[in-house]
Coordinates of C-alpha atoms in Angstrom, one line a residue:
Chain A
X1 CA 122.0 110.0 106.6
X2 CA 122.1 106.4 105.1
X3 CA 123.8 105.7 102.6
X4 CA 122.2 102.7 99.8
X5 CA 124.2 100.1 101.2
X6 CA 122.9 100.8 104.8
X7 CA 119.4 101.0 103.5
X8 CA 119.6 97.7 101.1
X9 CA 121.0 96.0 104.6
X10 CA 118.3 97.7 106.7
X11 CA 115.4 96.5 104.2
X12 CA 116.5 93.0 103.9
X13 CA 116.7 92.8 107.9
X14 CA 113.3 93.4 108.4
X15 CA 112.3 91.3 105.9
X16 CA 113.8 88.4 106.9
X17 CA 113.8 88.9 110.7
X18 CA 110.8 91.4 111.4
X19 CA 108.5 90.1 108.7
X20 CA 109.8 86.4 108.3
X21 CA 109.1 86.2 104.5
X22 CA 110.2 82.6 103.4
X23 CA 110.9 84.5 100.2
X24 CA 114.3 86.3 101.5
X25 CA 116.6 84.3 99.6
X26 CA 115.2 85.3 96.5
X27 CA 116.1 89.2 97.8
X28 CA 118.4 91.0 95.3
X29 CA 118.1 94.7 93.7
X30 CA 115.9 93.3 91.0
X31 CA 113.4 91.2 92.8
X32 CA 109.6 92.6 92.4
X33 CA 108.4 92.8 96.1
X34 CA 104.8 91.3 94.4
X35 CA 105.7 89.0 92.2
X36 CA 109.0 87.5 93.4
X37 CA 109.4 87.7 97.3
X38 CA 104.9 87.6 97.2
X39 CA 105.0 90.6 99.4
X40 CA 101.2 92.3 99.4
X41 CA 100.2 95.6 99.7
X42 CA 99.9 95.2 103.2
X43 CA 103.3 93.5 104.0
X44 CA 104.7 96.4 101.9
X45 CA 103.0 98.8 104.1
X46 CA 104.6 96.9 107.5
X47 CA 107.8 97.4 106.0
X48 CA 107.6 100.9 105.4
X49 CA 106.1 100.9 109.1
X50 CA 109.5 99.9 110.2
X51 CA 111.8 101.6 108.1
X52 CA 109.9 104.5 109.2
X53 CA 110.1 103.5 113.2
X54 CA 113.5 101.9 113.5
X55 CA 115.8 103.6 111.6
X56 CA 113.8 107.1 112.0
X57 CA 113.0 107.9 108.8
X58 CA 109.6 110.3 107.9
X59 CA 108.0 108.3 105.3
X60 CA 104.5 110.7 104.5
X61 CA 101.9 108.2 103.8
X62 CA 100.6 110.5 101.2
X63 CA 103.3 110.1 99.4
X64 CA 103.1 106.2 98.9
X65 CA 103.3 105.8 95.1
X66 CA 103.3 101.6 93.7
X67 CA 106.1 102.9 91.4
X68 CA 108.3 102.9 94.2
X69 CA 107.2 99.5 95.4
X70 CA 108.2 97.7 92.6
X71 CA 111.4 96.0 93.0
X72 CA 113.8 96.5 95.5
X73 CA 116.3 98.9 93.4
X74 CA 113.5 101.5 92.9
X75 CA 112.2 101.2 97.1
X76 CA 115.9 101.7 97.4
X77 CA 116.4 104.5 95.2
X78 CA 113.2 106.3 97.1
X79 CA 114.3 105.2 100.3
X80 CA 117.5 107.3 99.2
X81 CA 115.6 110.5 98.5
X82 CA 113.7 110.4 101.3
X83 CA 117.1 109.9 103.7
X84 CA 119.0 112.5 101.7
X85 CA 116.3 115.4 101.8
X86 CA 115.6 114.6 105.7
X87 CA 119.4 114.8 106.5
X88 CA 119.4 118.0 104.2
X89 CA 116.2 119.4 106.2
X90 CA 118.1 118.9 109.3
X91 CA 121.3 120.3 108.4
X92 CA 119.1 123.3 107.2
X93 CA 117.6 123.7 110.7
Chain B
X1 CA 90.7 97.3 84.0
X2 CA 91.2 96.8 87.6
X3 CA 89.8 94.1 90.0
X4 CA 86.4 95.8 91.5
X5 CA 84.0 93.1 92.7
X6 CA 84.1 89.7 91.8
X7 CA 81.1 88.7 91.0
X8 CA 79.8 91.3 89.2
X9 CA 82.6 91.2 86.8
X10 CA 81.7 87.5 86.4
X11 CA 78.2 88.8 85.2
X12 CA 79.0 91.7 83.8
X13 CA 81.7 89.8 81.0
X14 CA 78.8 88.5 78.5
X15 CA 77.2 92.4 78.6
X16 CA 81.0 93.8 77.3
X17 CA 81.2 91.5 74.6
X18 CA 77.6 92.1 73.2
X19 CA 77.0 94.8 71.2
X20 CA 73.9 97.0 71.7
X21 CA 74.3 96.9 75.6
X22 CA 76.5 99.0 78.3
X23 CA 78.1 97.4 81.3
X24 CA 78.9 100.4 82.9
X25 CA 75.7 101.1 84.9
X26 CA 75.7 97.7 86.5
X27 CA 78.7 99.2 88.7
X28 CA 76.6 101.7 90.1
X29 CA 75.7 99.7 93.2
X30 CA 79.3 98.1 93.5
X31 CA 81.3 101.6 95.5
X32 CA 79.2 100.7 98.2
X33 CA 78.2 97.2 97.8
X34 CA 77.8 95.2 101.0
X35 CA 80.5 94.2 103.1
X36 CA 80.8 92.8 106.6
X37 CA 82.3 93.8 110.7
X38 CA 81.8 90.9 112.6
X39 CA 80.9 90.8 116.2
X40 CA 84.9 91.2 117.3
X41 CA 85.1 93.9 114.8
X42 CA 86.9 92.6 111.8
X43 CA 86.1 94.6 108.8
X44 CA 85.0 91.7 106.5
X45 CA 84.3 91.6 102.3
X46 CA 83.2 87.7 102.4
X47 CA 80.7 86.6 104.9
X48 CA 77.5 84.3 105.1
X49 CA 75.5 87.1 106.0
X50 CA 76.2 88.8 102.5
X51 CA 74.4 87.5 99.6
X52 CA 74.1 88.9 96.0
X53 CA 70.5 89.2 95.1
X54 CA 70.4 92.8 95.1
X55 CA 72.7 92.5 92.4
X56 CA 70.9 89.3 90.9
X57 CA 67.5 91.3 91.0
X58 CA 69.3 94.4 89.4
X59 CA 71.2 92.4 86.5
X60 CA 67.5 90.9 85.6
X61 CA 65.6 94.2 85.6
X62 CA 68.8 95.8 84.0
X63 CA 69.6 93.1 81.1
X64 CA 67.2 90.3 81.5
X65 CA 69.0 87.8 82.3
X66 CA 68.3 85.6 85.2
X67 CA 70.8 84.2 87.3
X68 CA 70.3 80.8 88.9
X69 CA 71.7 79.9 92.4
X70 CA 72.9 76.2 91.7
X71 CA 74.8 76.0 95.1
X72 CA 72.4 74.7 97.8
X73 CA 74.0 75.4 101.4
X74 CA 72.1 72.9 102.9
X75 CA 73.6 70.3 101.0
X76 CA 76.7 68.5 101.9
X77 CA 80.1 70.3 99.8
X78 CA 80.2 66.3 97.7
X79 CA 76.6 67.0 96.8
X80 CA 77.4 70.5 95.7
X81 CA 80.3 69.7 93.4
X82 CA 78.5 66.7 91.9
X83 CA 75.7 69.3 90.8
X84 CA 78.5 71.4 89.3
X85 CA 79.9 68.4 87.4
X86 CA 76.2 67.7 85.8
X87 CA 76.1 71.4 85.2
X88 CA 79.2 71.3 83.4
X89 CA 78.3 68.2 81.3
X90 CA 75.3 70.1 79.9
X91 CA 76.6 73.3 79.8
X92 CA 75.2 74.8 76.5
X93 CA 77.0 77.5 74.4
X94 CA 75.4 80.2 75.8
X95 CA 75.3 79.5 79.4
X96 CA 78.1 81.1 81.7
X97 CA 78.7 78.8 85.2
X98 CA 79.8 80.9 88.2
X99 CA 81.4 79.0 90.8
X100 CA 83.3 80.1 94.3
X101 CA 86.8 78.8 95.0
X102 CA 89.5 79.7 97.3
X103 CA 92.2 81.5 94.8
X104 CA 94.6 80.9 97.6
X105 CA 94.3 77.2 96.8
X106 CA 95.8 78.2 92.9
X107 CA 99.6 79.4 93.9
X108 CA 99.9 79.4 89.6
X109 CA 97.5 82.5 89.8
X110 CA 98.5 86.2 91.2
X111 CA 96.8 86.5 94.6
X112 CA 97.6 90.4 95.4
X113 CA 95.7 90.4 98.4
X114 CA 97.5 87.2 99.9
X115 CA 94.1 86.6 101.7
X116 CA 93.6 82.5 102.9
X117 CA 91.3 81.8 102.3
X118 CA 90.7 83.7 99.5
X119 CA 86.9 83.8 98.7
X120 CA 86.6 84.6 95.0
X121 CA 84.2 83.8 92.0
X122 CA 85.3 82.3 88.5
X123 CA 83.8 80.8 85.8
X124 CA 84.6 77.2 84.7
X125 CA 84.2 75.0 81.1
X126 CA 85.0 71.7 80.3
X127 CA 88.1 71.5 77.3
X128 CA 88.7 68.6 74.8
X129 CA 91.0 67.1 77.8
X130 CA 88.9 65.5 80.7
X131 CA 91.5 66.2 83.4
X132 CA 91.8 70.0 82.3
X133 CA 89.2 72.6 82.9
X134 CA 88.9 76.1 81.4
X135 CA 89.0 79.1 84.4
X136 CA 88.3 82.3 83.4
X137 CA 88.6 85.3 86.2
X138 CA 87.5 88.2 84.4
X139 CA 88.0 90.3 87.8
X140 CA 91.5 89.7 87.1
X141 CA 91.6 89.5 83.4
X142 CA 93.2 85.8 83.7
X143 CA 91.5 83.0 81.6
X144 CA 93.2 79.6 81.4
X145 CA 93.5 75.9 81.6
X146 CA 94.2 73.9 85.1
X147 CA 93.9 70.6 86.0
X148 CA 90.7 69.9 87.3
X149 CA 91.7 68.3 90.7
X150 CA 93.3 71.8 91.3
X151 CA 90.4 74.3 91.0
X152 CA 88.2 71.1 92.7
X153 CA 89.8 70.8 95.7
X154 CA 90.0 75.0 95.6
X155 CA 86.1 74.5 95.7
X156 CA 86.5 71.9 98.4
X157 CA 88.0 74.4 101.1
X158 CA 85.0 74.8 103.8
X159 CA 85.5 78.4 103.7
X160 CA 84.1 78.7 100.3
X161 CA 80.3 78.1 99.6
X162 CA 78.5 79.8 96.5
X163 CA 77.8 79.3 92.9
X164 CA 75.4 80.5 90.0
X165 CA 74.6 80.0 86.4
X166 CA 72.8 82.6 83.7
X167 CA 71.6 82.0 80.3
X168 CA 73.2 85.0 77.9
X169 CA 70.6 83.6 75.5
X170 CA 69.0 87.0 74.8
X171 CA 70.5 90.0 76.1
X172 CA 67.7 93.1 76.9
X173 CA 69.4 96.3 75.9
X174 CA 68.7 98.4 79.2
X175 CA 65.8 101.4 78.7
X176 CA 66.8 104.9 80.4
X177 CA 64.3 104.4 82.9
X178 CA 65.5 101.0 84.5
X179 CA 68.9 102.8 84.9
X180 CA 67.6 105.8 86.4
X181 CA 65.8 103.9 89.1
X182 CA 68.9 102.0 89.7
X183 CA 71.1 104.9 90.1
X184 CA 68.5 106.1 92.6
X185 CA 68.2 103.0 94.7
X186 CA 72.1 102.4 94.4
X187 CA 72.9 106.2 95.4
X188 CA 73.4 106.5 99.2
X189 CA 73.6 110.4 99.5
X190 CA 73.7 110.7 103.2
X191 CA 76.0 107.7 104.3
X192 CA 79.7 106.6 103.6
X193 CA 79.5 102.7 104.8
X194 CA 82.8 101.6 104.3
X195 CA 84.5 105.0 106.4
X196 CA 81.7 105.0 109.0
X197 CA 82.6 100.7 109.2
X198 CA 86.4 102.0 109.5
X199 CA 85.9 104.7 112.4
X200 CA 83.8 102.4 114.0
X201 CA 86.3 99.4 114.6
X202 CA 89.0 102.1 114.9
X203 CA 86.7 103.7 118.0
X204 CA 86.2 99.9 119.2
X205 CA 89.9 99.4 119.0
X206 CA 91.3 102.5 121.3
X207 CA 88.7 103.6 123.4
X208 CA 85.9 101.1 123.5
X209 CA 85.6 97.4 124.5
X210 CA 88.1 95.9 122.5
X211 CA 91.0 98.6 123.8
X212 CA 92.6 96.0 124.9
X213 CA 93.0 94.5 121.8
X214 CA 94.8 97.8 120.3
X215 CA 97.7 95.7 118.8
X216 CA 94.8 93.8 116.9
X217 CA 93.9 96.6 115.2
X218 CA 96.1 95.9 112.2
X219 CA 94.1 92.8 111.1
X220 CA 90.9 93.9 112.1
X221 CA 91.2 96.5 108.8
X222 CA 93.5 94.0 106.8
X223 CA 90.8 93.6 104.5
X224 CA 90.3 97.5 103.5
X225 CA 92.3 97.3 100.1
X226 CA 89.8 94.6 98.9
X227 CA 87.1 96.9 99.6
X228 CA 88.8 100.0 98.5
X229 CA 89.1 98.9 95.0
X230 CA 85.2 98.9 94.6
X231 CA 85.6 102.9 94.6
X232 CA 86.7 102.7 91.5
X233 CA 82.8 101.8 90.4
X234 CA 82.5 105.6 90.2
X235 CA 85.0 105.7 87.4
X236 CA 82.3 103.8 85.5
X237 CA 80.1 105.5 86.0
X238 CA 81.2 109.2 85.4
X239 CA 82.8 107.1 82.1
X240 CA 78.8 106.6 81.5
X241 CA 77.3 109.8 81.9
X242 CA 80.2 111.6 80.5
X243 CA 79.6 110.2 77.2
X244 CA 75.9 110.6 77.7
X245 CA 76.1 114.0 78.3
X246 CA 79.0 115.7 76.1
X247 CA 81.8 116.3 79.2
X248 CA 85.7 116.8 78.0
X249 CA 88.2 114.3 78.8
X250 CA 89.7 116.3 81.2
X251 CA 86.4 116.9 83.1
X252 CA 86.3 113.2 83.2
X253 CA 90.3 112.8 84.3
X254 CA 89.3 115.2 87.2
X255 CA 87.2 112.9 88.2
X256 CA 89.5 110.0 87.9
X257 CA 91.8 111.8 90.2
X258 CA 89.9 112.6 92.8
X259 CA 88.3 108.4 92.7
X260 CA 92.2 107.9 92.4
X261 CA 92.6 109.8 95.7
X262 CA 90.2 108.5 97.7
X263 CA 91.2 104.8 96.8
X264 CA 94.8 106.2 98.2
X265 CA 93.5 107.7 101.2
X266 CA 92.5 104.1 102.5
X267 CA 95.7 103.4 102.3
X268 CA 96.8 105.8 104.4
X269 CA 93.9 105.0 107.1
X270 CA 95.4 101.5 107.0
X271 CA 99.4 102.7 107.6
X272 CA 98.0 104.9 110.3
X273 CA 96.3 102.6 111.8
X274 CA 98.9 100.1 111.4
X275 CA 101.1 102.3 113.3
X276 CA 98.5 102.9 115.8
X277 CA 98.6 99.4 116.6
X278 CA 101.8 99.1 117.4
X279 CA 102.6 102.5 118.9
X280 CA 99.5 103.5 120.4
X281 CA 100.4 106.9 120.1
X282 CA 97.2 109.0 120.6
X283 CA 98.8 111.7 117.8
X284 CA 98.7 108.9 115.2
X285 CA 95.0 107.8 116.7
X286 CA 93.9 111.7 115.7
X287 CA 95.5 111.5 112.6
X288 CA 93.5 108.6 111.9
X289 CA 90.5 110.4 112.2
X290 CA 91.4 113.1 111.0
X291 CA 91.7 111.2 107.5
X292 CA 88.8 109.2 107.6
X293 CA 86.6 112.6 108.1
X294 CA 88.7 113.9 105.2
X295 CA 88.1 110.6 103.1
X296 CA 84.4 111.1 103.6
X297 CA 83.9 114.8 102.7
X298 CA 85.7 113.5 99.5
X299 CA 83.5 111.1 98.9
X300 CA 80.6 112.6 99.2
X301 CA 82.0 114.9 96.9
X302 CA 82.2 112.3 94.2
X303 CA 79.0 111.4 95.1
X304 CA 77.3 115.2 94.8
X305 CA 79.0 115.1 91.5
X306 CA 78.0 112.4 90.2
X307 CA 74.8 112.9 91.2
X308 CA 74.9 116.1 89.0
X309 CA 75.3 114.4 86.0
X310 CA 73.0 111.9 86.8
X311 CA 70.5 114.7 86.5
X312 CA 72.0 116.5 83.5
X313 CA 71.4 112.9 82.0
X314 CA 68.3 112.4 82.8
X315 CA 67.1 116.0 82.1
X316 CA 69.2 115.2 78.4
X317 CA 66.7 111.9 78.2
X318 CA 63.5 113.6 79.0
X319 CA 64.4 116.1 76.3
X320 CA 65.1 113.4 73.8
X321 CA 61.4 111.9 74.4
X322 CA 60.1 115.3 74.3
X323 CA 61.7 116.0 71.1

């Protein structure tokens, strides 16, 4: 399971070296992905794409909700739902 | 209200703020309004082979208002923009001047879509300060001033070619029978454009001639959230007949879900396909399709009901005369 710290760490990674945003240095909990680091729906949708395929996590894509685009702190604070049930799922098993 | 089609908001601003006159059934054509593939398979909403006079034609017989194509594309760009200057000179109160820019060119304003260029109709007026001109973007509820070198040299970009002007002198209000037979000629019962466009290119992508392009796959559809948005026309339109014909709100709300759900389930054609692209995993290729045949059985859904209170409207109408 990761914890927030790992996951605010893993984000800002791919931002900066995966998707090369030029806004990185702007990143912080309570930058909005639109309006401060000009992320689009698309470029939010890569990102997911590699949360989901490098760190393993099973992001439905039903489940994609703009709420939890919004800033970082509230992808984080899905992010760490989605980690904690999966880890809890697979204990379960 | 959210972005839907460019220039039909353009048009369709003077009809809101008139009394006597509904909007709403001009967005009957709009969830399926044209769009473009070109020949490498890029799913396209902007291209030279799509022009607006279905909607031009419609907005007369609808409102009667003519709308004037001031932008000759066989004229140089200079020629153009020195025709929009004398338009704007002599712009009388009640004319409304349409003009294409690339928004990408205007950092100042929200581009959501990030596209460059970015295609995109406003309307421009002069203001009591020469270098400053008026913009007003009703698509994205955005009105203000700019300098008028800025939204110039937005016009400028190559990319970019298109303008119109309309007279809001006298506004028709619309008889029952001109909507009907728009309704009917916008109404495509037995085709889904923009999913058969989508499993097309997707087809094209992983098993056709452009296989080996499968990491390409990603841009090809880059453009689906612009089009996607247009599905919320239906929401004006069930808003239309609802009123017309006595619904509840939460008939109505149902409605708005299942629009909600379809503009949603493009999003999730483009993360599959997205991961397609860089996976090429054939289980992700089937859920692709898998979603695209579910995104069109709910769209023709919509579309069968809709059409059923088309008909309870126009039954209510023929009733009313008969009365």
């Amino acid at each position: 399971m990761l914890n927030r710290e790992e996951l605010y760490q893993a984000v800002y990674d791919i931002l900066k070296h995966k998707l090369e945003i030029p806004t990185w240095k702007s990143f912080e909990e309570n930058a909005r992905l639109n309006e401060d680091l000009y992320m689009d729906s698309i470029m939010i949708l890569q990102l997911i794409l590699h949360l989901e395929l490098d760190l393993g996590l099973n992001i439905p894509d039903d489940m994609f909700v703009p709420k939890d685009f919004h800033t970082v702190e509230t992808l984080l604070n899905f992010l760490e739902e989605l980690s904690k049930n999966s880890y809890e799922k697979e204990r379960h098993v | 209200m959210i972005k839907v089609h460019c220039f039909v908001s353009c048009v369709c601003e003077v009809i809101k703020k008139t009394d006597g006159v509904d909007h709403r059934p001009f967005y009957f054509g709009v969830w399926d309004a044209d769009f473009d593939v070109s020949p490498d398979g890029i799913l396209s909403y902007h291209s030279e082979n799509i022009n607006h006079d279905f909607f031009k034609t419609w907005y007369e017989m609808l409102y009667g208002i003519k709308i004037h194509r001031w932008y000759d594309e066989k004229k140089s760009k200079l020629t153009n923009v020195m025709t929009l200057l004398e338009l704007m000179k002599n712009k009388p109160s009640y004319r409304s001047i349409m003009v294409m820019l690339d928004l990408s060119m205007l950092p100042e304003r929200e581009n959501k879509f990030h596209q460059s260029p970015f295609p995109h109709y406003v309307m421009l007026e002069e203001t009591d300060d020469p270098k400053e001109w008026f913009m007003f973007d009703p698509d994205f509820r955005w009105e203000g001033r700019l300098p008028k070198q800025k939204i110039l040299d937005a016009i400028m970009v190559p990319d970019v070619r298109g303008g119109y002007y309309f007279d809001a002198k006298q506004i028709n209000p619309t008889n029952a029978e001109t909507i009907e037979a728009y309704f009917q000629t916008c109404m495509k019962h037995d085709e889904n454009p923009m999913s058969e466009a989508i499993r097309k290119i997707v087809e094209l992508f992983s098993r056709g001639t452009e296989k080996h392009r499968r990491s390409e796959l990603s841009d090809a559809l880059k453009q689906i959230p612009v089009l996607a948005i247009r599905k919320y026309a239906y929401e004006h339109a069930f808003a239309f007949f609802w009123e017309a014909d006595g619904y509840s709100e939460e008939w109505f709300e149902a409605w708005c879900d299942e629009i909600e759900k379809l503009v949603k389930g493009f999003t999730a054609i483009q993360y599959r396909a997205m991961k397609y692209a860089m996976t090429a995993d054939d289980t992700v290729l089937k859920e692709i399709h898998e979603k695209i045949n579910e995104q069109e059985k709910l769209e023709y859904f919509i579309k069968k009901g809709l059409n059923e209170c088309f008909e309870a409207w126009v039954s209510n109408k023929h009733t009313e005369v008969l009365a």
